[in-house]
GROMACS .gro file of C-alpha atoms in nm:
model
  341
    1MET     CA    1  -0.654  -7.199 -19.292
    2SER     CA    2  -0.710  -6.997 -18.973
    3LEU     CA    3  -0.511  -7.072 -18.659
    4ASP     CA    4  -0.832  -7.183 -18.487
    5ALA     CA    5  -0.906  -7.435 -18.764
    6TRP     CA    6  -0.549  -7.563 -18.762
    7VAL     CA    7  -0.557  -7.615 -18.384
    8HIS     CA    8  -0.872  -7.824 -18.413
    9ARG     CA    9  -0.711  -8.032 -18.689
   10TRP     CA   10  -0.405  -8.073 -18.468
   11TRP     CA   11  -0.618  -8.186 -18.174
   12ALA     CA   12  -0.775  -8.441 -18.407
   13GLY     CA   13  -0.430  -8.573 -18.504
   14GLU     CA   14  -0.447  -8.436 -18.859
   15ALA     CA   15  -0.155  -8.189 -18.851
   16GLY     CA   16   0.124  -8.420 -18.972
   17THR     CA   17   0.476  -8.428 -18.837
   18VAL     CA   18   0.461  -8.068 -18.719
   19GLY     CA   19   0.158  -8.152 -18.508
   20ASP     CA   20   0.326  -8.463 -18.368
   21ALA     CA   21   0.632  -8.263 -18.265
   22LEU     CA   22   0.419  -7.992 -18.105
   23ARG     CA   23   0.220  -8.254 -17.914
   24VAL     CA   24   0.541  -8.388 -17.761
   25ALA     CA   25   0.674  -8.041 -17.683
   26LEU     CA   26   0.356  -7.941 -17.501
   27ALA     CA   27   0.331  -8.251 -17.282
   28PRO     CA   28   0.473  -8.062 -16.979
   29ALA     CA   29   0.219  -7.782 -17.033
   30GLU     CA   30  -0.065  -8.034 -17.037
   31ALA     CA   31   0.063  -8.191 -16.715
   32ALA     CA   32   0.083  -7.849 -16.551
   33PHE     CA   33  -0.271  -7.766 -16.663
   34ARG     CA   34  -0.406  -8.093 -16.524
   35ALA     CA   35  -0.229  -8.030 -16.193
   36GLY     CA   36  -0.366  -7.676 -16.170
   37VAL     CA   37  -0.723  -7.790 -16.238
   38ALA     CA   38  -0.693  -8.072 -15.984
   39LEU     CA   39  -0.558  -7.836 -15.719
   40ARG     CA   40  -0.838  -7.587 -15.778
   41ASN     CA   41  -1.106  -7.858 -15.758
   42ARG     CA   42  -0.953  -7.991 -15.438
   43GLY     CA   43  -0.970  -7.641 -15.296
   44TYR     CA   44  -1.346  -7.629 -15.355
   45ASP     CA   45  -1.401  -7.988 -15.237
   46ALA     CA   46  -1.216  -7.917 -14.912
   47GLY     CA   47  -1.383  -7.579 -14.857
   48TRP     CA   48  -1.060  -7.382 -14.892
   49LEU     CA   49  -1.209  -7.182 -15.179
   50ARG     CA   50  -1.525  -6.989 -15.110
   51THR     CA   51  -1.859  -7.082 -15.267
   52GLU     CA   52  -2.150  -6.837 -15.261
   53ARG     CA   53  -2.519  -6.922 -15.281
   54VAL     CA   54  -2.835  -6.741 -15.389
   55ASP     CA   55  -3.189  -6.790 -15.258
   56VAL     CA   56  -3.332  -6.975 -15.559
   57PRO     CA   57  -3.249  -7.310 -15.724
   58VAL     CA   58  -2.944  -7.300 -15.949
   59ILE     CA   59  -2.899  -7.548 -16.235
   60SER     CA   60  -2.562  -7.558 -16.408
   61VAL     CA   61  -2.520  -7.667 -16.770
   62GLY     CA   62  -2.157  -7.718 -16.865
   63ASN     CA   63  -1.912  -7.949 -17.034
   64VAL     CA   64  -1.559  -8.084 -17.010
   65ALA     CA   65  -1.439  -7.985 -17.356
   66VAL     CA   66  -1.400  -7.664 -17.553
   67GLY     CA   67  -1.723  -7.614 -17.745
   68GLY     CA   68  -1.920  -7.856 -17.958
   69ALA     CA   69  -2.144  -8.016 -17.694
   70GLY     CA   70  -2.448  -7.794 -17.751
   71LYS     CA   71  -2.455  -7.608 -17.420
   72THR     CA   72  -2.643  -7.306 -17.553
   73PRO     CA   73  -2.929  -7.493 -17.726
   74PHE     CA   74  -2.962  -7.733 -17.433
   75ALA     CA   75  -2.961  -7.452 -17.174
   76ALA     CA   76  -3.225  -7.270 -17.381
   77TRP     CA   77  -3.434  -7.589 -17.404
   78LEU     CA   78  -3.404  -7.635 -17.029
   79ALA     CA   79  -3.514  -7.276 -16.957
   80ALA     CA   80  -3.813  -7.321 -17.189
   81ARG     CA   81  -3.912  -7.640 -17.007
   82LEU     CA   82  -3.896  -7.468 -16.670
   83ARG     CA   83  -4.109  -7.189 -16.815
   84GLU     CA   84  -4.366  -7.449 -16.927
   85TRP     CA   85  -4.382  -7.570 -16.567
   86GLY     CA   86  -4.486  -7.224 -16.451
   87ARG     CA   87  -4.146  -7.113 -16.323
   88ARG     CA   88  -3.972  -6.779 -16.388
   89PRO     CA   89  -3.627  -6.889 -16.509
   90ALA     CA   90  -3.330  -6.677 -16.603
   91ILE     CA   91  -3.022  -6.758 -16.807
   92VAL     CA   92  -2.697  -6.660 -16.634
   93LEU     CA   93  -2.372  -6.673 -16.829
   94ARG     CA   94  -2.033  -6.520 -16.858
   95GLY     CA   95  -2.087  -6.435 -17.222
   96TYR     CA   96  -1.759  -6.465 -17.409
   97GLY     CA   97  -1.935  -6.310 -17.705
   98GLU     CA   98  -2.252  -6.106 -17.752
   99ASP     CA   99  -2.376  -6.376 -17.990
  100GLU     CA  100  -2.460  -6.620 -17.708
  101ILE     CA  101  -2.668  -6.359 -17.529
  102VAL     CA  102  -2.864  -6.262 -17.840
  103VAL     CA  103  -2.922  -6.628 -17.933
  104HIS     CA  104  -3.072  -6.695 -17.588
  105ARG     CA  105  -3.295  -6.389 -17.616
  106GLU     CA  106  -3.418  -6.494 -17.960
  107LEU     CA  107  -3.478  -6.857 -17.861
  108ASN     CA  108  -3.665  -6.760 -17.542
  109PRO     CA  109  -3.791  -6.400 -17.564
  110ASP     CA  110  -3.971  -6.437 -17.228
  111VAL     CA  111  -3.661  -6.557 -17.039
  112PRO     CA  112  -3.427  -6.279 -16.920
  113VAL     CA  113  -3.052  -6.314 -16.967
  114PHE     CA  114  -2.798  -6.188 -16.714
  115ARG     CA  115  -2.428  -6.164 -16.787
  116GLY     CA  116  -2.115  -6.128 -16.576
  117ALA     CA  117  -1.767  -6.276 -16.543
  118ARG     CA  118  -1.824  -6.331 -16.170
  119ARG     CA  119  -2.148  -6.529 -16.189
  120ILE     CA  120  -2.266  -6.441 -15.839
  121ASN     CA  121  -2.332  -6.084 -15.950
  122PRO     CA  122  -2.567  -6.155 -16.243
  123ALA     CA  123  -2.724  -6.435 -16.033
  124ARG     CA  124  -2.814  -6.184 -15.763
  125GLU     CA  125  -2.948  -5.945 -16.028
  126ALA     CA  126  -3.172  -6.222 -16.162
  127VAL     CA  127  -3.310  -6.300 -15.816
  128ALA     CA  128  -3.370  -5.930 -15.751
  129ALA     CA  129  -3.563  -5.914 -16.080
  130GLY     CA  130  -3.803  -6.184 -15.957
  131CYS     CA  131  -3.660  -6.493 -16.125
  132ASP     CA  132  -3.717  -6.810 -15.919
  133VAL     CA  133  -3.473  -7.052 -16.086
  134LEU     CA  134  -3.141  -6.990 -16.259
  135VAL     CA  135  -2.990  -7.182 -16.551
  136LEU     CA  136  -2.613  -7.131 -16.572
  137ASP     CA  137  -2.482  -7.164 -16.927
  138ASP     CA  138  -2.124  -7.301 -16.936
  139ALA     CA  139  -2.056  -7.320 -16.562
  140PHE     CA  140  -1.929  -7.670 -16.481
  141GLN     CA  141  -1.583  -7.531 -16.401
  142HIS     CA  142  -1.717  -7.211 -16.241
  143ARG     CA  143  -1.763  -7.348 -15.890
  144ALA     CA  144  -1.764  -7.017 -15.703
  145LEU     CA  145  -2.144  -7.005 -15.744
  146ALA     CA  146  -2.312  -7.295 -15.564
  147ARG     CA  147  -2.548  -7.502 -15.772
  148ASP     CA  148  -2.826  -7.742 -15.677
  149LEU     CA  149  -2.798  -7.953 -15.990
  150ASP     CA  150  -2.484  -8.001 -16.198
  151LEU     CA  151  -2.549  -8.119 -16.554
  152VAL     CA  152  -2.241  -8.188 -16.764
  153LEU     CA  153  -2.269  -8.232 -17.139
  154VAL     CA  154  -2.042  -8.471 -17.329
  155ALA     CA  155  -2.035  -8.460 -17.709
  156VAL     CA  156  -2.055  -8.813 -17.846
  157ASP     CA  157  -1.888  -8.685 -18.164
  158GLY     CA  158  -1.579  -8.578 -17.967
  159TRP     CA  159  -1.564  -8.852 -17.703
  160SER     CA  160  -1.240  -9.015 -17.593
  161PRO     CA  161  -1.194  -9.238 -17.287
  162ARG     CA  162  -0.841  -9.097 -17.251
  163PRO     CA  163  -0.866  -8.740 -17.374
  164ARG     CA  164  -0.589  -8.485 -17.398
  165VAL     CA  165  -0.652  -8.164 -17.207
  166LEU     CA  166  -0.551  -7.809 -17.290
  167PRO     CA  167  -0.328  -7.711 -17.457
  168ARG     CA  168  -0.263  -8.054 -17.619
  169GLY     CA  169  -0.630  -8.132 -17.667
  170PRO     CA  170  -0.979  -7.979 -17.648
  171TRP     CA  171  -1.075  -8.105 -17.301
  172ARG     CA  172  -1.078  -7.874 -17.000
  173GLU     CA  173  -1.068  -8.168 -16.758
  174GLY     CA  174  -1.023  -8.543 -16.782
  175THR     CA  175  -1.300  -8.801 -16.768
  176GLN     CA  176  -1.265  -8.827 -16.389
  177ALA     CA  177  -1.435  -8.486 -16.367
  178LEU     CA  178  -1.761  -8.645 -16.483
  179GLY     CA  179  -1.791  -8.793 -16.136
  180ARG     CA  180  -1.851  -8.442 -16.004
  181ALA     CA  181  -2.172  -8.407 -16.205
  182ASP     CA  182  -2.516  -8.500 -16.075
  183LEU     CA  183  -2.622  -8.609 -16.421
  184ILE     CA  184  -2.434  -8.667 -16.748
  185VAL     CA  185  -2.596  -8.557 -17.074
  186LEU     CA  186  -2.460  -8.722 -17.388
  187THR     CA  187  -2.527  -8.507 -17.693
  188ARG     CA  188  -2.495  -8.622 -18.051
  189LYS     CA  189  -2.499  -8.426 -18.373
  190SER     CA  190  -2.354  -8.628 -18.661
  191ALA     CA  191  -2.285  -8.940 -18.450
  192ASP     CA  192  -2.542  -9.220 -18.482
  193VAL     CA  193  -2.744  -9.390 -18.209
  194ALA     CA  194  -2.512  -9.693 -18.195
  195GLN     CA  195  -2.212  -9.469 -18.130
  196ALA     CA  196  -2.402  -9.288 -17.856
  197ARG     CA  197  -2.481  -9.620 -17.688
  198GLU     CA  198  -2.115  -9.720 -17.699
  199VAL     CA  199  -2.013  -9.394 -17.533
  200ALA     CA  200  -2.287  -9.437 -17.272
  201ALA     CA  201  -2.151  -9.782 -17.191
  202GLU     CA  202  -1.796  -9.644 -17.154
  203VAL     CA  203  -1.913  -9.360 -16.932
  204SER     CA  204  -2.107  -9.607 -16.717
  205ARG     CA  205  -1.795  -9.820 -16.674
  206LEU     CA  206  -1.598  -9.513 -16.566
  207HIS     CA  207  -1.870  -9.386 -16.332
  208PRO     CA  208  -2.102  -9.673 -16.233
  209GLY     CA  209  -2.449  -9.567 -16.128
  210LYS     CA  210  -2.418  -9.212 -16.260
  211PRO     CA  211  -2.746  -9.109 -16.430
  212ILE     CA  212  -2.713  -9.059 -16.805
  213VAL     CA  213  -2.944  -8.874 -17.044
  214GLN     CA  214  -2.905  -8.905 -17.421
  215VAL     CA  215  -2.989  -8.604 -17.640
  216ALA     CA  216  -2.995  -8.555 -18.016
  217LEU     CA  217  -2.920  -8.207 -18.148
  218ARG     CA  218  -3.105  -8.225 -18.477
  219PRO     CA  219  -3.117  -7.983 -18.768
  220GLY     CA  220  -3.451  -7.814 -18.811
  221GLY     CA  221  -3.579  -7.614 -19.103
  222LEU     CA  222  -3.422  -7.319 -19.280
  223THR     CA  223  -3.542  -6.974 -19.177
  224PRO     CA  224  -3.475  -6.669 -19.397
  225LEU     CA  225  -3.222  -6.444 -19.226
  226GLY     CA  226  -3.438  -6.138 -19.280
  227GLY     CA  227  -3.758  -6.306 -19.161
  228GLY     CA  228  -4.048  -6.469 -19.337
  229ALA     CA  229  -4.169  -6.821 -19.404
  230GLY     CA  230  -3.914  -7.096 -19.363
  231VAL     CA  231  -3.846  -7.395 -19.585
  232PRO     CA  232  -3.768  -7.758 -19.495
  233LEU     CA  233  -3.405  -7.866 -19.478
  234ASP     CA  234  -3.443  -8.090 -19.782
  235ALA     CA  235  -3.486  -7.773 -19.990
  236VAL     CA  236  -3.105  -7.769 -20.017
  237ALA     CA  237  -3.102  -8.106 -20.194
  238GLY     CA  238  -2.914  -8.075 -20.521
  239ARG     CA  239  -2.813  -7.715 -20.448
  240SER     CA  240  -2.466  -7.568 -20.407
  241VAL     CA  241  -2.458  -7.373 -20.080
  242VAL     CA  242  -2.200  -7.164 -19.899
  243ALA     CA  243  -2.207  -7.275 -19.536
  244VAL     CA  244  -2.088  -6.999 -19.302
  245ALA     CA  245  -1.971  -7.107 -18.956
  246ALA     CA  246  -1.774  -6.956 -18.671
  247LEU     CA  247  -1.790  -7.263 -18.447
  248ALA     CA  248  -1.546  -7.459 -18.235
  249THR     CA  249  -1.648  -7.778 -18.417
  250PRO     CA  250  -1.819  -7.698 -18.749
  251GLU     CA  251  -1.807  -8.049 -18.899
  252PRO     CA  252  -2.143  -8.175 -18.760
  253TYR     CA  253  -2.316  -7.863 -18.896
  254LEU     CA  254  -2.157  -7.913 -19.238
  255GLN     CA  255  -2.245  -8.284 -19.227
  256HIS     CA  256  -2.613  -8.206 -19.165
  257LEU     CA  257  -2.620  -8.000 -19.485
  258ARG     CA  258  -2.439  -8.270 -19.683
  259GLU     CA  259  -2.678  -8.538 -19.555
  260ALA     CA  260  -2.967  -8.320 -19.675
  261GLY     CA  261  -2.824  -8.341 -20.024
  262ALA     CA  262  -2.643  -8.009 -20.052
  263GLU     CA  263  -2.311  -7.953 -20.226
  264VAL     CA  264  -2.134  -7.765 -19.947
  265GLU     CA  265  -1.863  -7.502 -19.977
  266PRO     CA  266  -1.752  -7.417 -19.621
  267ALA     CA  267  -1.678  -7.058 -19.520
  268LEU     CA  268  -1.519  -7.118 -19.181
  269TYR     CA  269  -1.406  -6.867 -18.918
  270PRO     CA  270  -1.268  -6.896 -18.562
  271ASP     CA  271  -1.516  -6.963 -18.280
  272HIS     CA  272  -1.690  -6.642 -18.161
  273HIS     CA  273  -1.548  -6.456 -18.463
  274ALA     CA  274  -1.650  -6.091 -18.486
  275PHE     CA  275  -1.750  -6.057 -18.851
  276SER     CA  276  -1.634  -5.743 -19.028
  277ALA     CA  277  -1.768  -5.564 -19.334
  278ARG     CA  278  -1.474  -5.712 -19.525
  279ASP     CA  279  -1.569  -6.065 -19.416
  280VAL     CA  280  -1.925  -6.007 -19.532
  281ALA     CA  281  -1.812  -5.873 -19.868
  282GLU     CA  282  -1.598  -6.184 -19.921
  283ILE     CA  283  -1.884  -6.417 -19.821
  284VAL     CA  284  -2.128  -6.243 -20.057
  285LYS     CA  285  -1.874  -6.262 -20.339
  286ARG     CA  286  -1.819  -6.635 -20.279
  287THR     CA  287  -2.192  -6.698 -20.269
  288ALA     CA  288  -2.248  -6.544 -20.615
  289GLY     CA  289  -2.618  -6.623 -20.640
  290ARG     CA  290  -2.603  -6.954 -20.453
  291TRP     CA  291  -2.774  -7.012 -20.120
  292MET     CA  292  -2.594  -6.892 -19.810
  293VAL     CA  293  -2.661  -7.093 -19.492
  294MET     CA  294  -2.546  -7.022 -19.138
  295THR     CA  295  -2.612  -7.125 -18.778
  296HIS     CA  296  -2.828  -6.921 -18.542
  297LYS     CA  297  -2.515  -6.831 -18.345
  298ASP     CA  298  -2.363  -6.663 -18.651
  299ALA     CA  299  -2.691  -6.523 -18.779
  300VAL     CA  300  -2.723  -6.281 -18.487
  301LYS     CA  301  -2.387  -6.128 -18.585
  302LEU     CA  302  -2.434  -6.133 -18.961
  303ARG     CA  303  -2.794  -6.012 -18.977
  304PRO     CA  304  -2.710  -5.639 -18.940
  305LEU     CA  305  -2.420  -5.668 -19.184
  306LEU     CA  306  -2.571  -5.857 -19.474
  307PRO     CA  307  -2.783  -5.685 -19.741
  308ASP     CA  308  -3.150  -5.778 -19.763
  309SER     CA  309  -3.081  -5.923 -20.107
  310SER     CA  310  -2.833  -6.179 -19.972
  311GLY     CA  311  -3.090  -6.458 -19.970
  312ALA     CA  312  -2.932  -6.610 -19.660
  313TYR     CA  313  -3.089  -6.884 -19.450
  314VAL     CA  314  -3.046  -6.990 -19.088
  315LEU     CA  315  -3.025  -7.361 -19.008
  316GLU     CA  316  -3.227  -7.399 -18.690
  317GLN     CA  317  -3.149  -7.667 -18.432
  318SER     CA  318  -3.380  -7.870 -18.212
  319VAL     CA  319  -3.318  -8.061 -17.890
  320ALA     CA  320  -3.467  -8.411 -17.867
  321ILE     CA  321  -3.436  -8.625 -17.553
  322GLU     CA  322  -3.376  -8.979 -17.679
  323SER     CA  323  -3.344  -9.153 -17.342
  324GLY     CA  324  -3.346  -9.058 -16.977
  325ALA     CA  325  -3.621  -8.795 -17.002
  326ASP     CA  326  -3.781  -8.928 -16.682
  327VAL     CA  327  -3.445  -8.915 -16.503
  328LEU     CA  328  -3.390  -8.554 -16.606
  329ASP     CA  329  -3.742  -8.443 -16.513
  330ALA     CA  330  -3.718  -8.616 -16.175
  331ALA     CA  331  -3.386  -8.443 -16.100
  332LEU     CA  332  -3.527  -8.102 -16.195
  333ARG     CA  333  -3.845  -8.147 -15.990
  334ARG     CA  334  -3.646  -8.268 -15.690
  335VAL     CA  335  -3.430  -7.957 -15.692
  336LEU     CA  336  -3.729  -7.725 -15.733
  337ARG     CA  337  -3.914  -7.903 -15.454
  338GLU     CA  338  -3.623  -7.912 -15.209
  339ARG     CA  339  -3.533  -7.544 -15.248
  340ALA     CA  340  -3.898  -7.449 -15.198
  341ARG     CA  341  -3.896  -7.582 -14.841
   0.00000   0.00000   0.00000
């Protein structure tokens, strides 16, 4: 088991006595992290830390946990919607890995992507290129760039009303941080509708009156890695497949395949893993004539490494607004209208 996989098991309370001891030992580190985050946020709230603004509307898509909420597919969906409205959006992100950039470019070929650790720089580049609205991918904590609409995603699958923050847990901030958002987007992958409603009720109790949108991140069809006609997801029913994933939380992805009737053998790697030729050789050997399935995020890295004969498929993902679509649209149109004055 990789260190990344073990850490996620530990966060989930599945690391036994060693995990319990480590959780106790790292309590001071968690307290220090919480204090540092609170101090930084207070600095921005009080105006002690500088915030810079660009001349077009800025919409931030972020979350309060490490991965798993669906920021990239939701940000891509949002950019596509703005494009449908006749706008010229751009995606702006830090880009911890090249995979996120390529995924955005493949999902929205007509939407330019700008990358930079200090977001103000790629934001200015996007404005100079003629973009009239910016979508920030993973920017809830990056407050140095002013935003006109702050959307924070919360994964229903990983919700906790009293979460542990780094390093003792996967959350970057506690639930009080949700009050800083203009709108809370609950995303669900393997969680059911009833669970999503329960989380929505808890969030509403914590932050009364805060607008909430509920989104389902659903599995789509299977697209051949090398191109060509796709097949429906139920094509895996009764098949043994090797499911490749370099994700922070791979379980929902694996669960989608299992629910479609596949016998799943996971091939898991750390989040943002840079696949090597050796990794690919091992994956191909494990597959041994079976179907190989991967996410879009991993496909952009594996496509140039896998042979054409691999027979690999990409499990596509769709974004479906289950409730609050009118609230989200109204918030977007308000921001676009106000910045146009």
